[in-house]
Each structure stands twice: as C-alpha cells, then as structure tokens.
PDB file of C-alpha atoms in Angstrom:
ATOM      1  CA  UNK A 228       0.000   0.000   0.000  1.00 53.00           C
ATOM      2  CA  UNK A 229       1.413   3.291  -0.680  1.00 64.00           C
ATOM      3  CA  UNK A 230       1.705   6.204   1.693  1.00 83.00           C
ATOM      4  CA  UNK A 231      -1.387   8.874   1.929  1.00 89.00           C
ATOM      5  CA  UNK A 232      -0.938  12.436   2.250  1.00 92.00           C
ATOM      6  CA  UNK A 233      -1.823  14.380   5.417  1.00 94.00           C
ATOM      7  CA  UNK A 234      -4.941  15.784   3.568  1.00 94.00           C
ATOM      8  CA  UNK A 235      -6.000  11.755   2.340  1.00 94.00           C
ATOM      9  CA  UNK A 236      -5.304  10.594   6.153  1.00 94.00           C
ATOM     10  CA  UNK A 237      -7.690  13.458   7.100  1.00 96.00           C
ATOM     11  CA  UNK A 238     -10.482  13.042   5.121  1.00 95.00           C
ATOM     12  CA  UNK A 239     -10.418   9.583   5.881  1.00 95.00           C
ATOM     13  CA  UNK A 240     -10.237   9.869   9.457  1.00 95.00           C
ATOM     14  CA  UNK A 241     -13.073  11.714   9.269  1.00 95.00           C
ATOM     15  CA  UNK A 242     -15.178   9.218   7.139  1.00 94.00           C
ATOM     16  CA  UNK A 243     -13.982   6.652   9.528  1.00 94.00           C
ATOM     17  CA  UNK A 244     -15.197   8.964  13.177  1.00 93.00           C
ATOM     18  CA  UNK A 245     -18.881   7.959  13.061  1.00 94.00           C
ATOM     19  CA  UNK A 246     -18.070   3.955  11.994  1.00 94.00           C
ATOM     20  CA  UNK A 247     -18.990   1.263  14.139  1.00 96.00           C
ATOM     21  CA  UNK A 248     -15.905  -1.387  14.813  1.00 95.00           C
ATOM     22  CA  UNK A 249     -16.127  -4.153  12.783  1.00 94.00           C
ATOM     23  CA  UNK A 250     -13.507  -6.247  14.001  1.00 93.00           C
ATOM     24  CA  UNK A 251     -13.186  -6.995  17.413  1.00 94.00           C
ATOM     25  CA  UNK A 252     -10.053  -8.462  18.676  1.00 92.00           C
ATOM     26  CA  UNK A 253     -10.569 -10.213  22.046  1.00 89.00           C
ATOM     27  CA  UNK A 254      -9.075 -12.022  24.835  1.00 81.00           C
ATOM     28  CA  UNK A 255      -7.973 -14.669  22.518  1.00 86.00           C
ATOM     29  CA  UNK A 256      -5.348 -12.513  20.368  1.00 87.00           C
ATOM     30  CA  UNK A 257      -5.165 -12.347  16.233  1.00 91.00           C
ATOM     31  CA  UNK A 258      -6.114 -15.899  14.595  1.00 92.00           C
ATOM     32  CA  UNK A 259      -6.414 -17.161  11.072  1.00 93.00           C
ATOM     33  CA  UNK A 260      -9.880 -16.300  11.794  1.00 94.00           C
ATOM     34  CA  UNK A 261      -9.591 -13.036  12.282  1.00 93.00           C
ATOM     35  CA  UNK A 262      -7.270 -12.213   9.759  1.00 95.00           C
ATOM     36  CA  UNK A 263      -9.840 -13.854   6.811  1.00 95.00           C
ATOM     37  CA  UNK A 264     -12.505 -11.699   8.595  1.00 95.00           C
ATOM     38  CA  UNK A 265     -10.619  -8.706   8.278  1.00 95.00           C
ATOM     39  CA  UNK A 266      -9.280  -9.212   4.584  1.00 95.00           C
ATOM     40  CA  UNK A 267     -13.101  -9.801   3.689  1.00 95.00           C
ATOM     41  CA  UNK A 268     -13.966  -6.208   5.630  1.00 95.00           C
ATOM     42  CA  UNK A 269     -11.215  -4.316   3.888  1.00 94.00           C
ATOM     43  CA  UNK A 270     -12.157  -5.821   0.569  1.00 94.00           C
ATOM     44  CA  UNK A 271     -15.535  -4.963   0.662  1.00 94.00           C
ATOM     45  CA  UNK A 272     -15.692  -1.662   2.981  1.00 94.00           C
ATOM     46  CA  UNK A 273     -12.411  -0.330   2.324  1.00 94.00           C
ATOM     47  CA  UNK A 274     -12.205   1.901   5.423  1.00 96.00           C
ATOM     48  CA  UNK A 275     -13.070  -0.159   8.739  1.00 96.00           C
ATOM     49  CA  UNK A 276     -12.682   0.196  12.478  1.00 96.00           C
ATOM     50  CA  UNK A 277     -11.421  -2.633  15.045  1.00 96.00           C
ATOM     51  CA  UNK A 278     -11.084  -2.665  18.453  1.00 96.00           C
ATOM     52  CA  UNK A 279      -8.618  -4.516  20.610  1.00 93.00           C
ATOM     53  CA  UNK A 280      -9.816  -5.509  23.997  1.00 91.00           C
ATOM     54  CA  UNK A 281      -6.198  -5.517  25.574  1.00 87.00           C
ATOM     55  CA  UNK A 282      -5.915  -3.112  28.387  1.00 87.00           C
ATOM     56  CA  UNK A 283      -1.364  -2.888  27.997  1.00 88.00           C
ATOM     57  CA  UNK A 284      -1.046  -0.492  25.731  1.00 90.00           C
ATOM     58  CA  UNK A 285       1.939  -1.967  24.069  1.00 91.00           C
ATOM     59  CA  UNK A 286       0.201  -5.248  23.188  1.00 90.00           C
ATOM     60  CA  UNK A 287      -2.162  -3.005  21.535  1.00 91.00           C
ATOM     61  CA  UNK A 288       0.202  -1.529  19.297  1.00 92.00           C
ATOM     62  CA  UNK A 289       1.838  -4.784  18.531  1.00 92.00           C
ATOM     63  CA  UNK A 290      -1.222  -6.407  18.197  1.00 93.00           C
ATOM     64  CA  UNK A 291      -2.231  -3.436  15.435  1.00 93.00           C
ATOM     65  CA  UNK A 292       1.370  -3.637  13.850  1.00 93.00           C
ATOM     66  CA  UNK A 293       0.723  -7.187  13.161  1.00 94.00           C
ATOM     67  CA  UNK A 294      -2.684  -6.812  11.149  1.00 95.00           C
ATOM     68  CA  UNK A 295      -1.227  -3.936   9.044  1.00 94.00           C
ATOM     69  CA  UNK A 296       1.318  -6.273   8.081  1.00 95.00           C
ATOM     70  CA  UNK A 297      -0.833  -9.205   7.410  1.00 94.00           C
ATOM     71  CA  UNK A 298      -3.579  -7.215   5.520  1.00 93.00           C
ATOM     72  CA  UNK A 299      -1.492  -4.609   4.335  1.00 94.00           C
ATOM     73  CA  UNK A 300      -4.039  -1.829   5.265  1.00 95.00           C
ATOM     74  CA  UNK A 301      -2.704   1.812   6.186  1.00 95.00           C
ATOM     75  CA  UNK A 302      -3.559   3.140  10.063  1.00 95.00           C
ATOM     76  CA  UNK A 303      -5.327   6.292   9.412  1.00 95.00           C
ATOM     77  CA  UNK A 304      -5.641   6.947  13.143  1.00 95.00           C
ATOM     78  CA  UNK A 305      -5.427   4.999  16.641  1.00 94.00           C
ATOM     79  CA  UNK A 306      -7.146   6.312  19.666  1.00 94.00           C
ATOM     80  CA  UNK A 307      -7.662   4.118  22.586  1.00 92.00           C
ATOM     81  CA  UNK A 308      -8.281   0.937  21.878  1.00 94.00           C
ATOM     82  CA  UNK A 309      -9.725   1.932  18.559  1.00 95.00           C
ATOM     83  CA  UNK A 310      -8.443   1.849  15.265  1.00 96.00           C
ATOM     84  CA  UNK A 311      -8.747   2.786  11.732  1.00 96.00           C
ATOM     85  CA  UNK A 312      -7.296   1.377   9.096  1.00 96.00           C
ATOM     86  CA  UNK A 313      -7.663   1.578   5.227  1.00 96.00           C
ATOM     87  CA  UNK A 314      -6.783  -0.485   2.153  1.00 94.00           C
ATOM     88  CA  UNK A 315      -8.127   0.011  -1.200  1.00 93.00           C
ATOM     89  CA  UNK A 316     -10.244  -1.909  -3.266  1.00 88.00           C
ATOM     90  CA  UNK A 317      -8.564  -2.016  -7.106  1.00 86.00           C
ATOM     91  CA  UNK A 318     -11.786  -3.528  -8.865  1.00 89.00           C
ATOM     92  CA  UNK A 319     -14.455  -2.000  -7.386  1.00 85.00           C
ATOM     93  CA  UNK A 320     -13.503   1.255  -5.159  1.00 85.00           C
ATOM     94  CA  UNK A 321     -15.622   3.034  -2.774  1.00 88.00           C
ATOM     95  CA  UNK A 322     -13.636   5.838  -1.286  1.00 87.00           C
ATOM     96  CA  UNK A 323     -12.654   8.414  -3.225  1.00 86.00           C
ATOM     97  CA  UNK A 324      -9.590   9.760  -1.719  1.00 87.00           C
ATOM     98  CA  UNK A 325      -8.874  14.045  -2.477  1.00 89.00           C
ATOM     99  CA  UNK A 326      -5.601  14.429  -4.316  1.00 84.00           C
TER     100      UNK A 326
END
C-alpha cells in the first residue's frame, strides 16, 4: 500500500469517526480467523474500524502492527483501543480519496 498524504489521512479519518468497529479483537489474540474476517472487511468496505480488547497499551500496538502487516491496510488513526485502518479496493472502489 502506498503512503497517503496528510490531507488523504484526514479526510479519511473523518469518514472513519462515526463507523462502528467491525472487528473486534478479544481475549484470545489475532487468529487465522480473524485475519480472513478482516481481509473480507477491507475488501468490501475499504475503510473499517477494530477494536482490541487488551488493556497494555503496548500489546495493543503490537497487536495493530501485526494486522497492518498481514492485511497490508494503512492506520489512518489509533485512539484508545480503537483503530482505523484503510486499504483500497482495485476492482471496485468506494472511497474516493482528495488528491
């Protein structure tokens, strides 16, 4: 995936504000599972919210660092225990990103 812009990240952080998580990552950790779940939701939606339910805050981020590698999605923002992340659909886009 190739790098947004500042102005991309932005617009997109504000599509993704008012988006209900999709993925939930729970006690359990990242599984095959979850990582076919997640492909599906970034194929189809494009821009998606998960949450981790992981109160360290470092598992959290290495929790998140491991599903942008495996899906290859871009963080557009993390908050919390919330994050955002974005991958593009080449055959059928949704999201028209600003230049």
């Amino acid at each position: 995936m190739t790098s947004l812009t500042k102005t991309q990240l932005k617009y997109l952080k504000g599509l993704g504000h008012h988006l209900n998580p999709v993925i939930l990552v729970g006690a359990q950790g990242i599984s095959d599972n979850l990582l076919a779940e997640l492909d599906k939701a970034l194929s189809h939606h494009e821009l998606i919210k998960i949450k981790i339910a992981h109160d360290d805050r470092d598992s959290r981020r290495a929790m998140n660092d491991e599903i942008l590698k495996a899906s290859k999605a871009v963080l557009v923002s993390a908050i919390g225990k919330t994050f955002i992340l974005y991958r593009t659909n080449p055959k059928a886009p949704k999201v028209a990103l600003p230049r």
